CSV table of C-alpha atoms and ligand atoms in Angstrom, one decimal:
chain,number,residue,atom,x,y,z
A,18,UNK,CA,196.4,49.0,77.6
A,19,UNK,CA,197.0,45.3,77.2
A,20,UNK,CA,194.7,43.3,74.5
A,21,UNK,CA,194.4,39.3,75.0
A,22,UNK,CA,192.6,36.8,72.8
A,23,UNK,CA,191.9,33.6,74.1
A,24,UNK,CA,189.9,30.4,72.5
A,25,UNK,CA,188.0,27.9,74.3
A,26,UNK,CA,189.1,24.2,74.7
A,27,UNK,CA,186.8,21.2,74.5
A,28,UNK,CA,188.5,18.0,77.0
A,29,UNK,CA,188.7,14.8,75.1
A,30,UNK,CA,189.7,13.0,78.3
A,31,UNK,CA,187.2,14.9,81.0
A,32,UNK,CA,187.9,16.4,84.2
A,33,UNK,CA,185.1,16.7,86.5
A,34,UNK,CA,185.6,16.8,90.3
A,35,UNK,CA,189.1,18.2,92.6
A,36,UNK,CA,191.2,17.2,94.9
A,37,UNK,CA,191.3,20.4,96.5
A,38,UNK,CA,188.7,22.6,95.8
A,39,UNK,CA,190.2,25.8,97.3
A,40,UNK,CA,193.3,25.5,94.7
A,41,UNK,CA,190.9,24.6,92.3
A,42,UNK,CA,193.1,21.6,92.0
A,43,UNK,CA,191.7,18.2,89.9
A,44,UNK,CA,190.9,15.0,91.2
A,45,UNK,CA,191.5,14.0,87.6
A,46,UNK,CA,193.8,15.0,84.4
A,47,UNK,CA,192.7,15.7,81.3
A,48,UNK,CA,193.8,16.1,78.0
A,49,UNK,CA,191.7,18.5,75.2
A,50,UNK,CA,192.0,20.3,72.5
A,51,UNK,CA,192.0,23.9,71.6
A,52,UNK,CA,189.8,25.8,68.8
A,53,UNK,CA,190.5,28.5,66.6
A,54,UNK,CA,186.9,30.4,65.7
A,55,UNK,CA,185.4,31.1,69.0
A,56,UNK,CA,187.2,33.6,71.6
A,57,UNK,CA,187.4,35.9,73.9
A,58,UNK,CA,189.2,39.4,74.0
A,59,UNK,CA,189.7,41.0,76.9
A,60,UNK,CA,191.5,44.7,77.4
A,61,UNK,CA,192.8,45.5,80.5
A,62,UNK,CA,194.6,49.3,81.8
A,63,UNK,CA,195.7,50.8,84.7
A,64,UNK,CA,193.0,53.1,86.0
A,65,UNK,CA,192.9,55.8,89.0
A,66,UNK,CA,189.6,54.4,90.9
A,67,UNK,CA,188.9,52.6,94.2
A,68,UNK,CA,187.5,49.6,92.8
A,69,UNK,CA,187.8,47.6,89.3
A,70,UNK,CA,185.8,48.7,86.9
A,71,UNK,CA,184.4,45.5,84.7
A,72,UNK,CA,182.6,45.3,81.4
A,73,UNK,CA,181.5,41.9,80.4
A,74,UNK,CA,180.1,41.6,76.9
A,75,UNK,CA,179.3,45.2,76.9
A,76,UNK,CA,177.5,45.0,80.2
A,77,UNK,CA,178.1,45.6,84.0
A,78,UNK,CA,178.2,41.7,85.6
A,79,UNK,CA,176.6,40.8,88.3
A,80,UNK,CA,178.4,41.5,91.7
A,81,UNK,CA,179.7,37.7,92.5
A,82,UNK,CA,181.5,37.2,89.2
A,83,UNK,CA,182.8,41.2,89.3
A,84,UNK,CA,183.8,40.3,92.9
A,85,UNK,CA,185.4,36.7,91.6
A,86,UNK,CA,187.1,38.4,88.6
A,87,UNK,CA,188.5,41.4,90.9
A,88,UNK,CA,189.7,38.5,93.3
A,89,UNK,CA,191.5,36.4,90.9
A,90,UNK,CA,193.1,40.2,89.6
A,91,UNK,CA,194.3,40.3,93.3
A,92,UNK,CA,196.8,37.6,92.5
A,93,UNK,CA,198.5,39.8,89.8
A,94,UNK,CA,198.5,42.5,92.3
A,95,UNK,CA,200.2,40.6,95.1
A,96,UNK,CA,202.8,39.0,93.0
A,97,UNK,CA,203.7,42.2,91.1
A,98,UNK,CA,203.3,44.4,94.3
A,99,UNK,CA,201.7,47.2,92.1
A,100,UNK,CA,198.4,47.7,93.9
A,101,UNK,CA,196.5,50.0,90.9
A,102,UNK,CA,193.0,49.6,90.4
A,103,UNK,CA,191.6,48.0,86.8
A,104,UNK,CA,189.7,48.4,83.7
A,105,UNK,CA,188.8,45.3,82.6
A,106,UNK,CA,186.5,44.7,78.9
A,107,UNK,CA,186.0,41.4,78.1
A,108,UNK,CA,183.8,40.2,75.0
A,109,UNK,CA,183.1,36.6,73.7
A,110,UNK,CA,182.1,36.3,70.0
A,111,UNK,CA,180.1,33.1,71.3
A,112,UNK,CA,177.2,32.4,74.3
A,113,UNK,CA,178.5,32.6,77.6
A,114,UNK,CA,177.9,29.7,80.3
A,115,UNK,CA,176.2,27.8,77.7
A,116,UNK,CA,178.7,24.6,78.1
A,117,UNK,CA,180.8,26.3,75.8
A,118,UNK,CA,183.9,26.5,77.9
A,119,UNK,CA,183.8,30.4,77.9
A,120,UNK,CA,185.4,30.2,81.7
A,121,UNK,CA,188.2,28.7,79.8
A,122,UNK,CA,188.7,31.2,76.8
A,123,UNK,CA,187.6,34.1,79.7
A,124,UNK,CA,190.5,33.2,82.4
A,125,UNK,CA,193.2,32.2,80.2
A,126,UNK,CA,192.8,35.7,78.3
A,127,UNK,CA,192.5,37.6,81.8
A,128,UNK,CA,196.2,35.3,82.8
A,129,UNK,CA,198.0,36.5,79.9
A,130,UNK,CA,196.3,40.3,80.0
A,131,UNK,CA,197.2,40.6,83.6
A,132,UNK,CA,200.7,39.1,83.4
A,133,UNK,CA,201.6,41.7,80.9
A,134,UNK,CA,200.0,44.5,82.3
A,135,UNK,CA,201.6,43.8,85.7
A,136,UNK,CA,205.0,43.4,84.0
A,137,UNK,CA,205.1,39.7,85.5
A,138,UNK,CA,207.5,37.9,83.2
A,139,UNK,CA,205.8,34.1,83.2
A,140,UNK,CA,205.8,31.6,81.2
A,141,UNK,CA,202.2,30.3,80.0
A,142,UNK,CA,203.1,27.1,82.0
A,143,UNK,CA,203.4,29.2,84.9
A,144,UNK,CA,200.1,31.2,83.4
A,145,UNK,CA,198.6,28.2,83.2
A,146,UNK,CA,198.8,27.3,87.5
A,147,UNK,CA,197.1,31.1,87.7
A,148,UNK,CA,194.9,30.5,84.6
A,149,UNK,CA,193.4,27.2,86.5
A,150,UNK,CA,192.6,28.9,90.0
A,151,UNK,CA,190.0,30.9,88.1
A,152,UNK,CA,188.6,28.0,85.7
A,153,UNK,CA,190.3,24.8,86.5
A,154,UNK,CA,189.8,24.2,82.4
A,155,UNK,CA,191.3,27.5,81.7
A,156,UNK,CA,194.2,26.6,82.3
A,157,UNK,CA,194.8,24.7,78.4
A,158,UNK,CA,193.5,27.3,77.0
A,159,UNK,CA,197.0,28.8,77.8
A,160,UNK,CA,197.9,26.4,74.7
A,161,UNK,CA,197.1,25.5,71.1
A,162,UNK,CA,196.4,22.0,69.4
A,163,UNK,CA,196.1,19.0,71.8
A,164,UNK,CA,196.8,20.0,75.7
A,165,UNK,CA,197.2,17.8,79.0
A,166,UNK,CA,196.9,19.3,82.0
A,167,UNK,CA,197.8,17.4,84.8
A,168,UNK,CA,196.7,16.5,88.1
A,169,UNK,CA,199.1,17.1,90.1
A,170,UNK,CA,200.2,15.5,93.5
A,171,UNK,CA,201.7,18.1,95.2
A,172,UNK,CA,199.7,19.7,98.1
A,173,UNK,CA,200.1,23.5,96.9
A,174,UNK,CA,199.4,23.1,93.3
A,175,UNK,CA,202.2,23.9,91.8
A,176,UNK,CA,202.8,20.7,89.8
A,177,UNK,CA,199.0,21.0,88.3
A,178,UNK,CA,199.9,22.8,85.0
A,179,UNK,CA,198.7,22.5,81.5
A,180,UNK,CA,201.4,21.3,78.5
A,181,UNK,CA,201.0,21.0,74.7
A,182,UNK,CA,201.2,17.3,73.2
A,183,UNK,CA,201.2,18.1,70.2
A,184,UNK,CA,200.7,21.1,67.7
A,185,UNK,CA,197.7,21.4,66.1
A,186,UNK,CA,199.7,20.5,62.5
A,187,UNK,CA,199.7,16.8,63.5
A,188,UNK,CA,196.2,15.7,63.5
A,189,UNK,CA,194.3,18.4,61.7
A,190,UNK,CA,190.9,18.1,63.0
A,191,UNK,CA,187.7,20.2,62.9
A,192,UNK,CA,184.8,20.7,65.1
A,193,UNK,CA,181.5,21.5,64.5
A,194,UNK,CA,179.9,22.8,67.2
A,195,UNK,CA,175.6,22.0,67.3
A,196,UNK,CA,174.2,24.3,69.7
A,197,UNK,CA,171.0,23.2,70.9
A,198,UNK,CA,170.1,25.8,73.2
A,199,UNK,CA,171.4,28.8,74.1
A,200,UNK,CA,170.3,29.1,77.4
A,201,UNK,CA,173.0,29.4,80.1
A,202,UNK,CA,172.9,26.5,82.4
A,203,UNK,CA,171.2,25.8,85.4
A,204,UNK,CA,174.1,24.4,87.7
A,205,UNK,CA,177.7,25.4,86.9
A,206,UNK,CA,180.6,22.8,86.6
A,207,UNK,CA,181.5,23.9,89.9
A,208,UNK,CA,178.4,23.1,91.8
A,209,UNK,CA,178.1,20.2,89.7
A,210,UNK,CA,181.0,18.5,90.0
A,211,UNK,CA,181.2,19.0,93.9
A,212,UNK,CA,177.7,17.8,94.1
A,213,UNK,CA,179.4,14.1,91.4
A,214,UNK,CA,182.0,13.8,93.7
A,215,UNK,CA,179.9,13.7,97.3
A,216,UNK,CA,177.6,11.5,95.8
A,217,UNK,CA,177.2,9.7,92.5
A,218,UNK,CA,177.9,6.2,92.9
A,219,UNK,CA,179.9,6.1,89.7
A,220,UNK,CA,182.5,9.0,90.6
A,221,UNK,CA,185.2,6.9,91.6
A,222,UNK,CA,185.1,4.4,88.8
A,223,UNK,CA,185.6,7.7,86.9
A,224,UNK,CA,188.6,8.8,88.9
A,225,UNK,CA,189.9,5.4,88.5
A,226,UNK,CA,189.3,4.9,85.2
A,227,UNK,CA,190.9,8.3,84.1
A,228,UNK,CA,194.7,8.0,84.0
A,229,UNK,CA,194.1,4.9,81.4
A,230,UNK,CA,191.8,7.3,79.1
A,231,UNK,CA,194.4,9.9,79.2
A,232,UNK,CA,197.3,7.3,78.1
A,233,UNK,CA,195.3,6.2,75.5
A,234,UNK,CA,194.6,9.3,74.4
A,235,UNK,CA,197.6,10.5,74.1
A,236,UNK,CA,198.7,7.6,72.2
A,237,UNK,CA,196.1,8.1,69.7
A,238,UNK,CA,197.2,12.2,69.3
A,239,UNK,CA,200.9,11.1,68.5
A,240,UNK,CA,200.5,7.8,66.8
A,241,UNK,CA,197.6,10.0,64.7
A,242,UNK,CA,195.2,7.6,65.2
A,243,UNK,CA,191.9,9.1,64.9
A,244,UNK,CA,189.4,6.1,65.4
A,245,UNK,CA,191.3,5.7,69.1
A,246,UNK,CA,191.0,8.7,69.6
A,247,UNK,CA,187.1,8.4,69.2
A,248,UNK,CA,187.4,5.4,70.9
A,249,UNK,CA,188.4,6.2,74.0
A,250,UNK,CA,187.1,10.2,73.9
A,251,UNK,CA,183.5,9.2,73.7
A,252,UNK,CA,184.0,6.5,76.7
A,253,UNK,CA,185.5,9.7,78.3
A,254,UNK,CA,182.0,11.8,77.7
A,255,UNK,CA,180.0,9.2,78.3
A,256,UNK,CA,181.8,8.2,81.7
A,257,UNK,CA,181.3,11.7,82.6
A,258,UNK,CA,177.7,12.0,82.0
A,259,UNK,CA,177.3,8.8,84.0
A,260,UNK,CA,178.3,10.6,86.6
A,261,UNK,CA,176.7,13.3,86.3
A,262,UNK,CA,172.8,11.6,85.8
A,263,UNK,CA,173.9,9.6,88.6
A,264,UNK,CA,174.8,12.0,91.1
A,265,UNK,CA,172.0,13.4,93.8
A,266,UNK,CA,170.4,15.6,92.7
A,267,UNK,CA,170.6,13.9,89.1
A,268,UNK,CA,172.3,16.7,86.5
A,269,UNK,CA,170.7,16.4,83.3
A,270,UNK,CA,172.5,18.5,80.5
A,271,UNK,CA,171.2,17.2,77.5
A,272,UNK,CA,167.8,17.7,75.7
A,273,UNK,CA,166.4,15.7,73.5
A,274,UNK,CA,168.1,17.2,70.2
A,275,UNK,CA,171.4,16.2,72.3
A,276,UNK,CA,170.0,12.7,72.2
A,277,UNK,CA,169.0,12.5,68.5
A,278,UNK,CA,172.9,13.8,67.4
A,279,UNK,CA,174.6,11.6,69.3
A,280,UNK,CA,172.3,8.6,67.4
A,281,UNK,CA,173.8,10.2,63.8
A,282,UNK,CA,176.8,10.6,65.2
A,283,UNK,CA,177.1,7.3,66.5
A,284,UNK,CA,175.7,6.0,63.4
A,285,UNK,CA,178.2,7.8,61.2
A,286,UNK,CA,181.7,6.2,63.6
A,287,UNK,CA,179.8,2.4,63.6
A,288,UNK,CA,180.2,2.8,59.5
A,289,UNK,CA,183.8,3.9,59.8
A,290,UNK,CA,183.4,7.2,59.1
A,291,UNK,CA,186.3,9.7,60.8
A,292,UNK,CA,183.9,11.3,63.3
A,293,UNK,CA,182.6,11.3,67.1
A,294,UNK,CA,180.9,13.3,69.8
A,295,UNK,CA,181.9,14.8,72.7
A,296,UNK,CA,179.9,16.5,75.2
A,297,UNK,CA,180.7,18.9,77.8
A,298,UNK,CA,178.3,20.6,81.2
A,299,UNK,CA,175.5,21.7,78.9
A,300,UNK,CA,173.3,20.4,75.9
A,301,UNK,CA,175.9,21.0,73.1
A,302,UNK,CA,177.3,18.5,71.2
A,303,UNK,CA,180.8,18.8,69.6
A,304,UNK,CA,181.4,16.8,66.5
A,305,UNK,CA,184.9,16.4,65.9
A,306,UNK,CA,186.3,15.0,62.4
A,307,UNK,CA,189.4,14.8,60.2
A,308,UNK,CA,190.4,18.6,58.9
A,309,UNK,CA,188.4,18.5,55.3
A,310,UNK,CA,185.3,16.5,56.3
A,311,UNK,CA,183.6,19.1,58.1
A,312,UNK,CA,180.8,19.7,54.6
A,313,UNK,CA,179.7,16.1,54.6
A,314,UNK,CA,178.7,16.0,58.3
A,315,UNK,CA,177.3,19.6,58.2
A,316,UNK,CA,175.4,17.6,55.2
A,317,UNK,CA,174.5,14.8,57.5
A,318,UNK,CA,173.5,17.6,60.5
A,319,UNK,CA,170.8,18.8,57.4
A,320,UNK,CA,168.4,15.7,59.0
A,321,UNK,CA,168.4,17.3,62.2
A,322,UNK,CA,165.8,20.0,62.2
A,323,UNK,CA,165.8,23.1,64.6
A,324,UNK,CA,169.7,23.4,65.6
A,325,UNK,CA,169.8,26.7,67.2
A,326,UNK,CA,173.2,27.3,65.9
A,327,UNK,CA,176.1,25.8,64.0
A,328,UNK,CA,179.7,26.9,64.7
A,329,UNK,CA,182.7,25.2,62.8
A,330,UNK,CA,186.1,25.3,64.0
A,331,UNK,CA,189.7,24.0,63.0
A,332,UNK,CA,192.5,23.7,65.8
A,333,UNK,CA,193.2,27.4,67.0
A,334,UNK,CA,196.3,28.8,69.0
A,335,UNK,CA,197.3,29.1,72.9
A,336,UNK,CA,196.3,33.1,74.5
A,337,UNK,CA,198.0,35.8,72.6
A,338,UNK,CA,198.8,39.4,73.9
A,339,UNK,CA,197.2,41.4,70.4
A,340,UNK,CA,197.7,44.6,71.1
A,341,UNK,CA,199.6,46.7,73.4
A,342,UNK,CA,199.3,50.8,74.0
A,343,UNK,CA,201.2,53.1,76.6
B,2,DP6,C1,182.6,19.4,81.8
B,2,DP6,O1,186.8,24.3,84.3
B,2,DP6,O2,184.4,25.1,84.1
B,2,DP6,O3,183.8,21.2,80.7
B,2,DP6,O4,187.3,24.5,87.5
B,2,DP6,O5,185.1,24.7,88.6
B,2,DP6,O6,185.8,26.4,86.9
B,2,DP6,P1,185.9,24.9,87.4
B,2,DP6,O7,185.2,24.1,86.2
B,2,DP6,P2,185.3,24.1,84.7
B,2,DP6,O8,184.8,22.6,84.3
B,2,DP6,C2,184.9,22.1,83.1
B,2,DP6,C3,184.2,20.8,83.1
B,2,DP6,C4,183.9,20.2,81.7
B,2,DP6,C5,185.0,19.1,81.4
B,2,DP6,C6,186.3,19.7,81.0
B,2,DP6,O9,186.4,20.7,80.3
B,2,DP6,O10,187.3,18.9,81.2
C-alpha cells in the first residue's frame, strides 16, 4: 500500500482555456503558489478484482469521475505494463469542487501514489506531464512554494510541465482562505473554459496578455516584491473573470459576499497594506499577505458577517509518498 499527500495550489497568473484539449494541454502558462493546510491523501494497493474499486471521501463516486479516475490509472498501467486492478481511497480535509483546487491536490496525489505503486521511477517533472492530463492545474501541485507551469509548444505535450521558481523560504506568505459557500459549482473549469475560449469576446486579450503577467510575476517572486506581485496577480484574476462574465452563456462565480471582500481587500492594498485577492472558478476569495500578517486581516475579515468558513494557510510542500506497506 502506497500513501500520498498532496496540497492544493492557487494560480497567481491564471490559466483558463487549452490549446489542445485532448492533452489537456494550456492555451496559457501560469505561475501559482502552493499551500500547506489543506490536502488530500490518497492510498492506493494492488487488489485481485475486475474493476477498480474507488472510495472518495468515504463514499462510492459517481460512475463518470470512477470511470475518469480508472482512465487516468490506465496510464500507469500501460507505461509500467503491470495490468493489476486498484484500491484507490482518497480523502480531502477541505470541500471538494468548491473552487478550491481539490482536482489539483486530488491528481497530483493520485501521480505520485501510482508512480510508486507501479514502480515507475519519474521524476515529479515527468509526474507533473501525467499529473496535468487529469487536472491541467494539478500538475504544480507536483511542487512546493511558487510554481510555473508552462505552456508548452510542442504538439504531444511533452514540453508542458510544471517547475518550482522559488522555495517557499523566499517570500513567506500566507493565505487566508474566505469560503463563502460551500456548494460545489455549477459548471466545472472544464466546461467553462471551453465554453471562454469559443466565445467571450475578451479571451484572446487574455491569451495575449498572459506571457507579460507571468514575466512580471516572476520578477516580483525573485526580486521579493510583494506589492508587484499584487499588482499584477489581481489584474491576472480580474482578467480572468472578464472572461468568464463575458463568455456566452455568462459564468458568474461570485456572490455577493465575493463582492463585499474584494471592496476590503482592495481597500486594505490602496492604503499600502501587504495584501490582495485572488479568485479562482467559484465564490472563494483567497487573501494572500506577508507570512505574520495573517491576525490583522482575519481582524479586518471580523466586518464581514456570515463567512461560511475561514481556512489559513502558509506555503506548503510539493506531493509526498507518506507511507509505504508490503
Ligand atoms: C480557475 O485545472 O481545474 O483554477 O485542466 O480542465 O482540469 P482542467 O481545469 P482546472 O482549472 C483551473 C482553473 C483555475 C485557474 C488556475 O488554477 O490556474
Amino acid at each position: 500500500m502506497i500513501k500520498a499527500i498532496a496540497h492544493p495550489n492557487i494560480a497567481l497568473a491564471k490559466y483558463w482555456g487549452k490549446r489542445n484539449e485532448e492533452l489537456n494541454l494550456p492555451a496559457v502558462g501560469s505561475v501559482s503558489i502552493t499551500l500547506d493546510a489543506l490536502k488530500t491523501e490518497t492510498e492506493i494497493q494492488f487488489i485481485e478484482n475486475e474493476y477498480d474499486i474507488i472510495e472518495f471521501n468515504g463514499k462510492l463516486p459517481a460512475e463518470d469521475e470512477q470511470k475518469k479516475l480508472s482512465k487516468f490509472i490506465d496510464k500507469f498501467r500501460q507505461i509500467s505494463g503491470i495490468d493489476k486492478k486498484v484500491e484507490l481511497i482518497t480523502n480531502n480535509n477541505f470541500p471538494t469542487s468548491a473552487g478550491l483546487a481539490s482536482s489539483a491536490s486530488g491528481f497530483a496525489a493520485l501521480s505520485k501514489a501510482s508512480s510508486k505503486l507501479f514502480g515507475l521511477e519519474f521524476s515529479d517533472r515527468e509526474l507533473s506531464v501525467l499529473a496535468r492530463q487529469g487536472s491541467g492545474s494539478a500538475a504544480r501541485s507536483l511542487f512546493g512554494g511558487f510554481v510555473e507551469w508552462h505552456k508548452g509548444t510542442l504538439e504531444d505535450g511533452s514540453d508542458s510541465f510544471a517547475e518550482q521558481i522559488a522555495d517557499k523560504s523566499s517570500l513567506p506568505l500566507s493565505i487566508i482562505i474566505a469560503v463563502t459557500s460551500k456548494e460545489s459549482k455549477k459548471i466545472s473549469s472544464r466546461i467553462g473554459m471551453h465554453n471562454s475560449s469559443l466565445t467571450s469576446p475578451f479571451y484572446k486579450a487574455f491569451v495575449d496578455t498572459s506571457p507579460n503577467d507571468i514575466l512580471e510575476i516572476k520578477n516580483a517572486i525573485l526580486e521579493k516584491d510583494f506589492m508587484k506581485l499584487a499588482d499584477f496577480s489581481m489584474k491576472s484574476t480580474v482578467k480572468m473573470h472578464a472572461v468568464m462574465m463575458t463568455s456566452n452563456p455568462p459564468l458568474f462565480y461570485w456572490n455577493h459576499k465575493t463582492y463585499e471582500i474584494i471592496e476590503l481587500v482592495q481597500d486594505l492594498y490602496n492604503n499600502g497594506e501587504n495584501v490582495f485577492f485572488t479568485i479562482d472558478a467559484g465564490p472563494q476569495v483567497k487573501i494572500v499577505t506577508t507570512e505574520g500578517n495573517a491576525p490583522q486581516i482575519l481582524n479586518e475579515l471580523k466586518q464581514i458577517n456570515q463567512i461560511d468558513e475561514i481556512y489559513v494557510c502558509n506555503l506548503g510542500n510539493g506531493a509526498e509518498i507518506i507511507e509505504e506497506t508490503h
